[in-house]
Each structure stands twice: as C-alpha cells, then as structure tokens.
Amino acid sequence: MGSVPPTIEEIRTVPKVLLHDHLDGGLRPETVVELAREIGYDQLPSADVDEVARWLRRGANRGHLKYYLDAFQHTVAVMQTPEALTRVAAECAEDLADDGVVYAEVRFAPELHVAGGLTLEQVVAAVLEGFRIGSVGRGITVNALLTAMRTASLEIAELAVRHRDEGVVGFDIAGAEAGSPPTRHLDAFQYVERENFHITIHAGEGFGLPSIWEALQWCGAERLGHGVRIVDDIRITPDGTALLGRLASFVRDRRTALEMCPTSNVQTGAATSIETHPIRLLRQLQFRVTVNTDNRLMSGVSLSSEFARLADVFGYGWPDIEWLTINAMKSAFAHFDQRLRIINTIIKPGFATARAASDAVIRLEGPAR
C-alpha cells in the first residue's frame, strides 16, 4: 500500500522556498478594493471584495498569456504611491510567512509604478521597506528581484545593482517573449555580469527553445523563469528511454534552476494540464526543478496549494517536496552561507519533524475497534 500524500494543512507547516512570485500578482483582494477607493480608481468591476477576486482570476483561466496579464492593469493602478507599495510588500511577506515560506525572492518591475510621479529609486525603497516591515518576527527572509519589461532594461539593471546591499538580489526581464528576444538587452545583462550580480530571465514559457538558448548562452541567465519548453529538447523513445538534446543536457548538467509554476503554466497555455505538466518528467530526470506560485492572486494559489496539487496528482510525498524545496534554496540568489544555514538549520529539521509526525499517525482504514 502506498503512503498517503501529505495534505495542504500538513504542507503548510513545513519550511518552503519561493523563487518566482510577482508582487503585483499577489495582492489581497480586499487591499485592491481599499486602495482603489482611497485613490478614486473607478475601473474595478465592483466594490465587493469577493466579486473583485473572482473577476481578477477570471482572465487566468482563458488559456493564453495575454488574457492572463489583463488583470494586472488593475493591481498596478493601485500601486503608485509609497504607502501603497509598502503596504502591498508588507502584506506579501506576511502572507508568505503564514503559508510557511521561510525564504522568498519576490519580483516587481519598478517602471510600472512611476505613473503617479514616483522615481524608480522611491519605488524600490518603498517595496524594500514593506518587505522589512512584513518580515519582522515572522521567520521569513524576503529579497527582491527587479524586473525590466523588455524595455529600458539597462536603467533597471543599474537600479538593481545600486540596491544590492539593501535586499535586491538579482535582475530579471519579463513581458512578451515572441518578437522580443532577450538578446535585445545584452547591454543590461553584460553590465549585471560585470558587476558580479545575478540574472534570471523569463524564458521558455510563451516561446520555445530559442528563447531558452539565448537566455543562457547570450545573456548569462543563472535561472530560467518557467523554462517549461526545455521539454521540447527531450525525446522519449518507444521503450520509455529519455534522450536529451544538447541544450537540455546543458541545462541539467549545469544545474540551471527551472522556476516552474504549474498552475500558472496551465492557465497561460504553456502546459495543457497539471497531469501532463513537464515538471513530472523533469523531476524524474533530475533537472534542478523548483516549484513556484507566479501570481498568487490571479492564479488563486499559494505555494502550499501548488505542492498539494502535485502531491495529489503525482503522489509526491515528503521526500519529493523536501527535494524540490532544497533545490530552490540551493538556487536562491542569497549568499552561500545564508543558503546553507537555512537548509541545515530550518529546512531539513522542519521536514524531519513533519515526517516523524506523519509516521506517528496511523490512519485507520475502517472503524476503530
């Protein structure tokens, strides 16, 4: 008899690590409504929190990245003041800590938050202050990744490096992959590399292997945001053998982390279902797979719910969840000594406790005698 997969409540209690989470995709619905009311933003479909939550999630289930991104105009609209940015960031840290996340890298695009007259510097300072406030006393470390929207990327890269000692740990680009290859931003990536800083790139979600290849071989990506299309370079023979192409081999051999977001990938059409999501094959082939949320509000997920879904569909148990969690911590952009400390003093003991608790519980199959 196989072991029973952990429940979402059990998964919530173990220490988890999150590498791919967008600040403007994780607001509390009530915060969206309150901030909109405060600034007189009248484009929301309703003043009812539940209705707004449903509406913001509706676009996520239409099978295309474009529809998925439509909802962000509303969250970004209410994130244009220092007070709003600090509040959203603080609540983000609180919500992640409540879900059992002990280390997170949360990304945002500073250029999206200057419509109200803030400078890029003020945007970053407000978000970092929010992460600091929300983390106090909660056993979580939240660092920031600065994202350029495939536009003024060098300016954002320089901004990220300027704040590297205050909680910004890396540089990212996002936005439409097709027609906007990462090599258009070579000056930004080369600058980041010269500064001995960190790079992750959205690649292999909306576009395929060429996007991944450019991100790695031209732009120096250490991690791939999503990276699901790397599976296009893996062929399964009739007898079940997996044959890796040169790019897939390179990604696996170099332990390039794949920041996979299963629910989001299904919603944007990057994968057809959780059951057929490449994460299962890539985990079996020992790629450096990590599990992430992408946008907790729009996708209606938490990191615990993502793991619970994988446990339910693939039968993952504590060893799988711990392996995926340690993968994420190994691949974080925090300093090595900090990564090692969190793995050895928080993650491993936390999972040992969870396994011991599970082993101590005998789940009777039938009425107790």
Tab-separated table of C-alpha atoms in Angstrom:
chain	number	residue	atom	x	y	z
A	1	MET	CA	0.000	0.000	0.000
A	2	GLY	CA	1.438	3.417	-0.984
A	3	SER	CA	1.763	6.172	1.590
A	4	VAL	CA	-0.927	8.829	1.741
A	5	PRO	CA	0.256	12.122	0.195
A	6	PRO	CA	0.597	14.996	2.677
A	7	THR	CA	-2.425	17.277	2.983
A	8	ILE	CA	-2.311	21.006	2.268
A	9	GLU	CA	-2.549	21.644	6.030
A	10	GLU	CA	0.499	19.447	6.637
A	11	ILE	CA	2.395	21.042	3.760
A	12	ARG	CA	1.669	24.496	5.161
A	13	THR	CA	3.610	23.601	8.322
A	14	VAL	CA	6.903	22.744	6.616
A	15	PRO	CA	9.524	25.366	5.661
A	16	LYS	CA	9.265	26.295	1.981
A	17	VAL	CA	11.228	28.418	-0.502
A	18	LEU	CA	9.776	30.598	-3.269
A	19	LEU	CA	11.855	31.947	-6.173
A	20	HIS	CA	9.240	33.115	-8.716
A	21	ASP	CA	6.467	35.311	-7.365
A	22	HIS	CA	5.284	38.654	-8.770
A	23	LEU	CA	4.457	41.399	-6.275
A	24	ASP	CA	1.690	42.858	-8.470
A	25	GLY	CA	0.185	39.381	-8.889
A	26	GLY	CA	-0.163	38.605	-5.196
A	27	LEU	CA	-2.237	41.373	-3.619
A	28	ARG	CA	-5.039	40.589	-1.197
A	29	PRO	CA	-8.369	41.266	-2.955
A	30	GLU	CA	-9.510	43.480	-0.059
A	31	THR	CA	-6.335	45.554	-0.446
A	32	VAL	CA	-7.065	46.111	-4.139
A	33	VAL	CA	-10.549	47.373	-3.261
A	34	GLU	CA	-9.380	49.573	-0.376
A	35	LEU	CA	-6.507	51.167	-2.310
A	36	ALA	CA	-8.784	51.791	-5.303
A	37	ARG	CA	-11.269	53.560	-3.038
A	38	GLU	CA	-8.508	55.660	-1.428
A	39	ILE	CA	-7.161	56.967	-4.764
A	40	GLY	CA	-10.503	57.198	-6.560
A	41	TYR	CA	-9.661	54.470	-9.074
A	42	ASP	CA	-13.018	53.571	-10.631
A	43	GLN	CA	-12.110	50.867	-13.151
A	44	LEU	CA	-12.762	47.890	-10.858
A	45	PRO	CA	-15.875	45.917	-11.824
A	46	SER	CA	-17.286	46.063	-8.303
A	47	ALA	CA	-16.685	47.345	-4.783
A	48	ASP	CA	-17.372	43.830	-3.463
A	49	VAL	CA	-14.170	42.062	-2.463
A	50	ASP	CA	-15.318	38.554	-3.443
A	51	GLU	CA	-16.570	39.764	-6.812
A	52	VAL	CA	-13.270	41.556	-7.498
A	53	ALA	CA	-11.307	38.430	-6.546
A	54	ARG	CA	-13.367	36.306	-8.939
A	55	TRP	CA	-13.002	38.878	-11.689
A	56	LEU	CA	-9.214	39.170	-11.298
A	57	ARG	CA	-8.929	35.377	-11.502
A	58	ARG	CA	-11.284	35.024	-14.451
A	59	GLY	CA	-8.675	36.019	-17.040
A	60	ALA	CA	-6.270	33.448	-15.651
A	61	ASN	CA	-8.401	30.592	-16.956
A	62	ARG	CA	-8.633	31.551	-20.606
A	63	GLY	CA	-5.602	29.613	-21.840
A	64	HIS	CA	-3.459	32.469	-23.111
A	65	LEU	CA	-0.794	34.663	-21.545
A	66	LYS	CA	-2.335	37.839	-22.987
A	67	TYR	CA	-5.659	37.278	-21.202
A	68	TYR	CA	-3.819	36.221	-18.067
A	69	LEU	CA	-1.955	39.548	-17.993
A	70	ASP	CA	-5.067	41.719	-18.465
A	71	ALA	CA	-5.856	41.750	-14.737
A	72	PHE	CA	-2.526	43.362	-13.862
A	73	GLN	CA	-3.600	46.786	-15.101
A	74	HIS	CA	-5.827	46.996	-12.022
A	75	THR	CA	-3.307	45.882	-9.411
A	76	VAL	CA	-0.607	48.116	-10.906
A	77	ALA	CA	-3.036	51.063	-10.941
A	78	VAL	CA	-3.401	50.964	-7.157
A	79	MET	CA	0.371	50.580	-6.568
A	80	GLN	CA	1.511	54.114	-7.456
A	81	THR	CA	2.273	55.672	-4.042
A	82	PRO	CA	4.984	54.850	-1.484
A	83	GLU	CA	2.312	53.986	1.092
A	84	ALA	CA	0.538	51.562	-1.255
A	85	LEU	CA	3.775	49.875	-2.336
A	86	THR	CA	4.954	49.481	1.252
A	87	ARG	CA	1.576	48.070	2.320
A	88	VAL	CA	1.415	45.577	-0.562
A	89	ALA	CA	5.001	44.425	0.071
A	90	ALA	CA	4.435	44.058	3.827
A	91	GLU	CA	1.267	42.042	3.261
A	92	CYS	CA	3.125	39.887	0.747
A	93	ALA	CA	5.749	38.999	3.379
A	94	GLU	CA	3.023	38.311	5.959
A	95	ASP	CA	1.005	36.093	3.613
A	96	LEU	CA	4.051	34.080	2.534
A	97	ALA	CA	5.134	33.608	6.151
A	98	ASP	CA	1.612	32.462	7.068
A	99	ASP	CA	1.941	29.848	4.301
A	100	GLY	CA	5.166	28.510	5.806
A	101	VAL	CA	7.583	30.165	3.363
A	102	VAL	CA	10.933	30.848	5.085
A	103	TYR	CA	12.788	32.387	2.132
A	104	ALA	CA	11.328	34.213	-0.857
A	105	GLU	CA	12.518	36.251	-3.803
A	106	VAL	CA	9.651	38.451	-4.957
A	107	ARG	CA	9.948	40.303	-8.258
A	108	PHE	CA	8.462	43.554	-9.486
A	109	ALA	CA	9.001	45.975	-12.360
A	110	PRO	CA	9.799	49.442	-10.934
A	111	GLU	CA	8.933	51.123	-14.254
A	112	LEU	CA	5.267	50.094	-13.810
A	113	HIS	CA	4.938	52.143	-10.618
A	114	VAL	CA	6.030	55.625	-11.706
A	115	ALA	CA	2.709	56.803	-13.239
A	116	GLY	CA	1.933	58.791	-10.080
A	117	GLY	CA	5.215	60.672	-10.159
A	118	LEU	CA	7.466	58.397	-8.085
A	119	THR	CA	11.088	57.941	-9.136
A	120	LEU	CA	12.456	54.450	-9.704
A	121	GLU	CA	14.530	54.862	-6.534
A	122	GLN	CA	11.440	55.735	-4.492
A	123	VAL	CA	9.594	52.690	-5.836
A	124	VAL	CA	12.390	50.315	-4.811
A	125	ALA	CA	12.817	51.936	-1.392
A	126	ALA	CA	9.072	51.662	-0.660
A	127	VAL	CA	8.910	47.972	-1.605
A	128	LEU	CA	12.038	47.050	0.361
A	129	GLU	CA	10.631	48.870	3.391
A	130	GLY	CA	7.432	46.831	3.073
A	131	PHE	CA	9.336	43.542	2.894
A	132	ARG	CA	11.269	44.574	6.007
A	133	ILE	CA	8.139	45.527	7.970
A	134	GLY	CA	6.214	42.387	6.962
A	135	SER	CA	9.094	40.050	7.800
A	136	VAL	CA	9.770	41.230	11.353
A	137	GLY	CA	9.266	38.416	13.838
A	138	ARG	CA	7.836	36.040	11.232
A	139	GLY	CA	10.795	33.762	10.465
A	140	ILE	CA	10.924	34.720	6.799
A	141	THR	CA	13.560	36.396	4.635
A	142	VAL	CA	12.152	38.266	1.618
A	143	ASN	CA	14.523	39.587	-1.033
A	144	ALA	CA	13.645	41.449	-4.220
A	145	LEU	CA	14.306	40.815	-7.901
A	146	LEU	CA	13.991	43.838	-10.189
A	147	THR	CA	12.261	43.090	-13.473
A	148	ALA	CA	12.627	45.055	-16.705
A	149	MET	CA	9.654	44.754	-19.043
A	150	ARG	CA	11.820	44.145	-22.135
A	151	THR	CA	12.138	47.951	-22.480
A	152	ALA	CA	14.552	50.284	-20.619
A	153	SER	CA	16.486	47.350	-19.238
A	154	LEU	CA	19.930	48.906	-18.630
A	155	GLU	CA	18.415	51.529	-16.351
A	156	ILE	CA	16.674	48.815	-14.308
A	157	ALA	CA	19.846	46.699	-14.212
A	158	GLU	CA	21.779	49.659	-12.799
A	159	LEU	CA	18.971	50.261	-10.295
A	160	ALA	CA	19.148	46.640	-9.142
A	161	VAL	CA	22.910	46.803	-8.622
A	162	ARG	CA	22.622	50.095	-6.684
A	163	HIS	CA	20.303	48.399	-4.184
A	164	ARG	CA	22.155	45.090	-3.953
A	165	ASP	CA	23.114	45.617	-0.298
A	166	GLU	CA	19.583	46.580	0.752
A	167	GLY	CA	17.673	43.455	-0.279
A	168	VAL	CA	17.736	43.357	-4.097
A	169	VAL	CA	19.416	40.105	-5.117
A	170	GLY	CA	19.038	39.944	-8.911
A	171	PHE	CA	17.811	41.209	-12.260
A	172	ASP	CA	15.073	39.765	-14.476
A	173	ILE	CA	13.294	40.576	-17.718
A	174	ALA	CA	9.670	39.735	-18.432
A	175	GLY	CA	6.977	40.576	-20.955
A	176	ALA	CA	6.196	39.016	-24.320
A	177	GLU	CA	8.943	36.585	-25.393
A	178	ALA	CA	7.913	36.206	-29.041
A	179	GLY	CA	9.327	39.078	-31.080
A	180	SER	CA	11.331	40.400	-28.144
A	181	PRO	CA	14.303	38.080	-27.626
A	182	PRO	CA	16.499	38.521	-24.535
A	183	THR	CA	19.495	39.388	-26.750
A	184	ARG	CA	17.906	42.815	-27.321
A	185	HIS	CA	19.014	43.576	-23.775
A	186	LEU	CA	22.628	42.434	-23.985
A	187	ASP	CA	23.984	45.697	-22.585
A	188	ALA	CA	21.914	45.220	-19.415
A	189	PHE	CA	22.941	41.594	-18.934
A	190	GLN	CA	26.603	42.298	-19.618
A	191	TYR	CA	26.511	45.129	-17.088
A	192	VAL	CA	24.982	42.840	-14.440
A	193	GLU	CA	27.609	40.169	-15.112
A	194	ARG	CA	30.456	42.700	-14.891
A	195	GLU	CA	29.079	43.754	-11.507
A	196	ASN	CA	29.190	40.127	-10.252
A	197	PHE	CA	25.424	40.169	-9.816
A	198	HIS	CA	22.623	37.695	-10.531
A	199	ILE	CA	20.372	37.096	-13.547
A	200	THR	CA	17.132	35.196	-14.001
A	201	ILE	CA	15.127	35.510	-17.223
A	202	HIS	CA	11.541	34.677	-18.153
A	203	ALA	CA	12.253	32.148	-20.909
A	204	GLY	CA	10.574	29.054	-22.280
A	205	GLU	CA	7.047	29.994	-21.209
A	206	GLY	CA	5.476	31.858	-24.128
A	207	PHE	CA	8.222	30.859	-26.562
A	208	GLY	CA	10.366	27.794	-27.036
A	209	LEU	CA	13.945	26.563	-27.143
A	210	PRO	CA	15.487	29.583	-28.957
A	211	SER	CA	14.382	31.811	-26.080
A	212	ILE	CA	15.964	29.472	-23.522
A	213	TRP	CA	19.185	29.179	-25.561
A	214	GLU	CA	19.547	32.965	-25.879
A	215	ALA	CA	18.820	33.481	-22.175
A	216	LEU	CA	21.543	31.038	-21.205
A	217	GLN	CA	24.244	31.387	-23.843
A	218	TRP	CA	23.997	35.071	-24.710
A	219	CYS	CA	22.557	36.648	-21.604
A	220	GLY	CA	24.097	34.650	-18.763
A	221	ALA	CA	20.878	33.518	-17.046
A	222	GLU	CA	21.557	31.510	-13.904
A	223	ARG	CA	17.900	30.504	-13.607
A	224	LEU	CA	15.046	30.217	-16.083
A	225	GLY	CA	11.690	31.777	-15.266
A	226	HIS	CA	9.346	28.878	-16.103
A	227	GLY	CA	11.591	27.033	-18.599
A	228	VAL	CA	8.822	24.512	-19.354
A	229	ARG	CA	9.687	24.338	-23.059
A	230	ILE	CA	13.049	22.723	-22.323
A	231	VAL	CA	10.981	19.541	-22.609
A	232	ASP	CA	10.913	20.175	-26.395
A	233	ASP	CA	14.587	19.103	-26.394
A	234	ILE	CA	13.821	15.742	-24.769
A	235	ARG	CA	12.646	12.767	-26.808
A	236	ILE	CA	11.014	9.721	-25.249
A	237	THR	CA	11.676	6.541	-27.239
A	238	PRO	CA	9.024	3.812	-27.632
A	239	ASP	CA	10.715	1.783	-24.886
A	240	GLY	CA	10.486	4.721	-22.478
A	241	THR	CA	14.083	5.930	-22.628
A	242	ALA	CA	14.594	9.695	-22.410
A	243	LEU	CA	17.038	11.142	-24.935
A	244	LEU	CA	18.245	14.645	-24.056
A	245	GLY	CA	19.300	17.105	-26.735
A	246	ARG	CA	22.369	19.272	-26.256
A	247	LEU	CA	20.502	22.217	-24.728
A	248	ALA	CA	18.522	20.035	-22.315
A	249	SER	CA	21.740	18.237	-21.336
A	250	PHE	CA	23.453	21.574	-20.727
A	251	VAL	CA	20.607	22.791	-18.515
A	252	ARG	CA	20.613	19.582	-16.483
A	253	ASP	CA	24.393	19.233	-16.281
A	254	ARG	CA	24.925	22.821	-15.165
A	255	ARG	CA	22.083	22.559	-12.601
A	256	THR	CA	20.311	25.581	-14.059
A	257	ALA	CA	17.237	26.079	-11.909
A	258	LEU	CA	13.839	25.917	-13.592
A	259	GLU	CA	11.416	28.243	-11.793
A	260	MET	CA	8.308	26.195	-12.572
A	261	CYS	CA	4.816	27.495	-11.823
A	262	PRO	CA	2.482	24.576	-12.653
A	263	THR	CA	-0.959	26.175	-12.179
A	264	SER	CA	0.055	29.372	-13.959
A	265	ASN	CA	1.585	27.372	-16.828
A	266	VAL	CA	-1.731	25.588	-17.386
A	267	GLN	CA	-3.662	28.867	-17.217
A	268	THR	CA	-1.446	30.599	-19.788
A	269	GLY	CA	-1.412	27.596	-22.135
A	270	ALA	CA	2.273	26.805	-21.558
A	271	ALA	CA	1.117	23.339	-20.397
A	272	THR	CA	-2.169	21.568	-21.155
A	273	SER	CA	-2.844	20.231	-17.638
A	274	ILE	CA	-1.148	19.523	-14.323
A	275	GLU	CA	-1.273	15.805	-15.211
A	276	THR	CA	0.746	16.410	-18.387
A	277	HIS	CA	2.952	19.206	-16.994
A	278	PRO	CA	6.661	18.669	-17.825
A	279	ILE	CA	7.561	19.065	-14.145
A	280	ARG	CA	6.960	15.351	-13.580
A	281	LEU	CA	9.356	14.207	-16.315
A	282	LEU	CA	11.941	16.855	-15.458
A	283	ARG	CA	11.866	15.844	-11.802
A	284	GLN	CA	12.301	12.166	-12.788
A	285	LEU	CA	15.286	13.149	-14.946
A	286	GLN	CA	16.813	15.063	-12.010
A	287	PHE	CA	16.705	18.539	-13.514
A	288	ARG	CA	17.040	21.338	-10.931
A	289	VAL	CA	13.272	21.761	-10.696
A	290	THR	CA	11.705	24.235	-8.269
A	291	VAL	CA	8.004	24.863	-7.528
A	292	ASN	CA	6.611	28.394	-7.511
A	293	THR	CA	3.389	30.415	-7.471
A	294	ASP	CA	3.950	33.092	-10.171
A	295	ASN	CA	0.856	35.176	-9.293
A	296	ARG	CA	-0.972	34.118	-6.144
A	297	LEU	CA	-3.982	36.405	-6.648
A	298	MET	CA	-4.667	35.824	-10.348
A	299	SER	CA	-3.967	32.099	-10.191
A	300	GLY	CA	-5.736	31.583	-6.868
A	301	VAL	CA	-2.817	29.643	-5.404
A	302	SER	CA	-0.346	29.515	-2.547
A	303	LEU	CA	2.957	27.639	-2.512
A	304	SER	CA	1.333	25.053	-0.228
A	305	SER	CA	-1.569	24.582	-2.651
A	306	GLU	CA	0.873	24.087	-5.550
A	307	PHE	CA	2.697	21.347	-3.635
A	308	ALA	CA	-0.604	19.813	-2.522
A	309	ARG	CA	-1.772	19.659	-6.140
A	310	LEU	CA	1.448	17.933	-7.210
A	311	ALA	CA	1.177	15.540	-4.270
A	312	ASP	CA	-2.390	14.737	-5.272
A	313	VAL	CA	-1.722	14.276	-8.998
A	314	PHE	CA	1.733	12.674	-8.921
A	315	GLY	CA	1.652	11.038	-5.488
A	316	TYR	CA	4.521	13.184	-4.224
A	317	GLY	CA	5.423	12.583	-0.586
A	318	TRP	CA	7.704	14.329	1.893
A	319	PRO	CA	10.949	13.251	0.123
A	320	ASP	CA	9.782	14.836	-3.150
A	321	ILE	CA	8.631	18.061	-1.502
A	322	GLU	CA	11.848	18.329	0.506
A	323	TRP	CA	13.970	17.683	-2.615
A	324	LEU	CA	12.130	20.414	-4.528
A	325	THR	CA	12.456	22.803	-1.569
A	326	ILE	CA	16.197	22.229	-1.156
A	327	ASN	CA	16.600	22.682	-4.928
A	328	ALA	CA	15.035	26.126	-4.570
A	329	MET	CA	17.209	27.137	-1.625
A	330	LYS	CA	20.360	25.936	-3.409
A	331	SER	CA	19.365	28.078	-6.400
A	332	ALA	CA	18.466	31.230	-4.451
A	333	PHE	CA	20.494	34.384	-5.017
A	334	ALA	CA	21.184	34.815	-1.287
A	335	HIS	CA	24.805	34.406	-0.224
A	336	PHE	CA	26.047	30.809	0.054
A	337	ASP	CA	26.471	30.849	3.837
A	338	GLN	CA	22.876	32.029	4.254
A	339	ARG	CA	21.565	29.354	1.872
A	340	LEU	CA	23.477	26.660	3.755
A	341	ARG	CA	22.249	27.911	7.125
A	342	ILE	CA	18.588	27.873	6.019
A	343	ILE	CA	18.923	24.367	4.517
A	344	ASN	CA	20.680	22.864	7.527
A	345	THR	CA	19.014	24.671	10.427
A	346	ILE	CA	15.488	25.277	9.119
A	347	ILE	CA	14.519	23.159	6.089
A	348	LYS	CA	15.998	19.755	6.994
A	349	PRO	CA	14.867	19.839	10.648
A	350	GLY	CA	11.417	21.043	9.573
A	351	PHE	CA	10.915	18.163	7.172
A	352	ALA	CA	12.321	15.662	9.686
A	353	THR	CA	9.674	16.836	12.156
A	354	ALA	CA	6.911	16.552	9.534
A	355	ARG	CA	7.957	13.025	8.580
A	356	ALA	CA	8.116	11.968	12.199
A	357	ALA	CA	4.628	13.358	12.800
A	358	SER	CA	3.288	11.546	9.718
A	359	ASP	CA	4.923	8.279	10.759
A	360	ALA	CA	3.429	8.583	14.233
A	361	VAL	CA	-0.104	8.817	12.875
A	362	ILE	CA	-1.727	5.531	11.890
A	363	ARG	CA	-4.600	6.293	9.521
A	364	LEU	CA	-7.101	3.517	10.133
A	365	GLU	CA	-8.959	2.227	7.087
A	366	GLY	CA	-12.282	1.495	8.678
A	367	PRO	CA	-13.954	1.964	12.040
A	368	ALA	CA	-11.672	1.985	15.061
A	369	ARG	CA	-12.153	-1.012	17.343
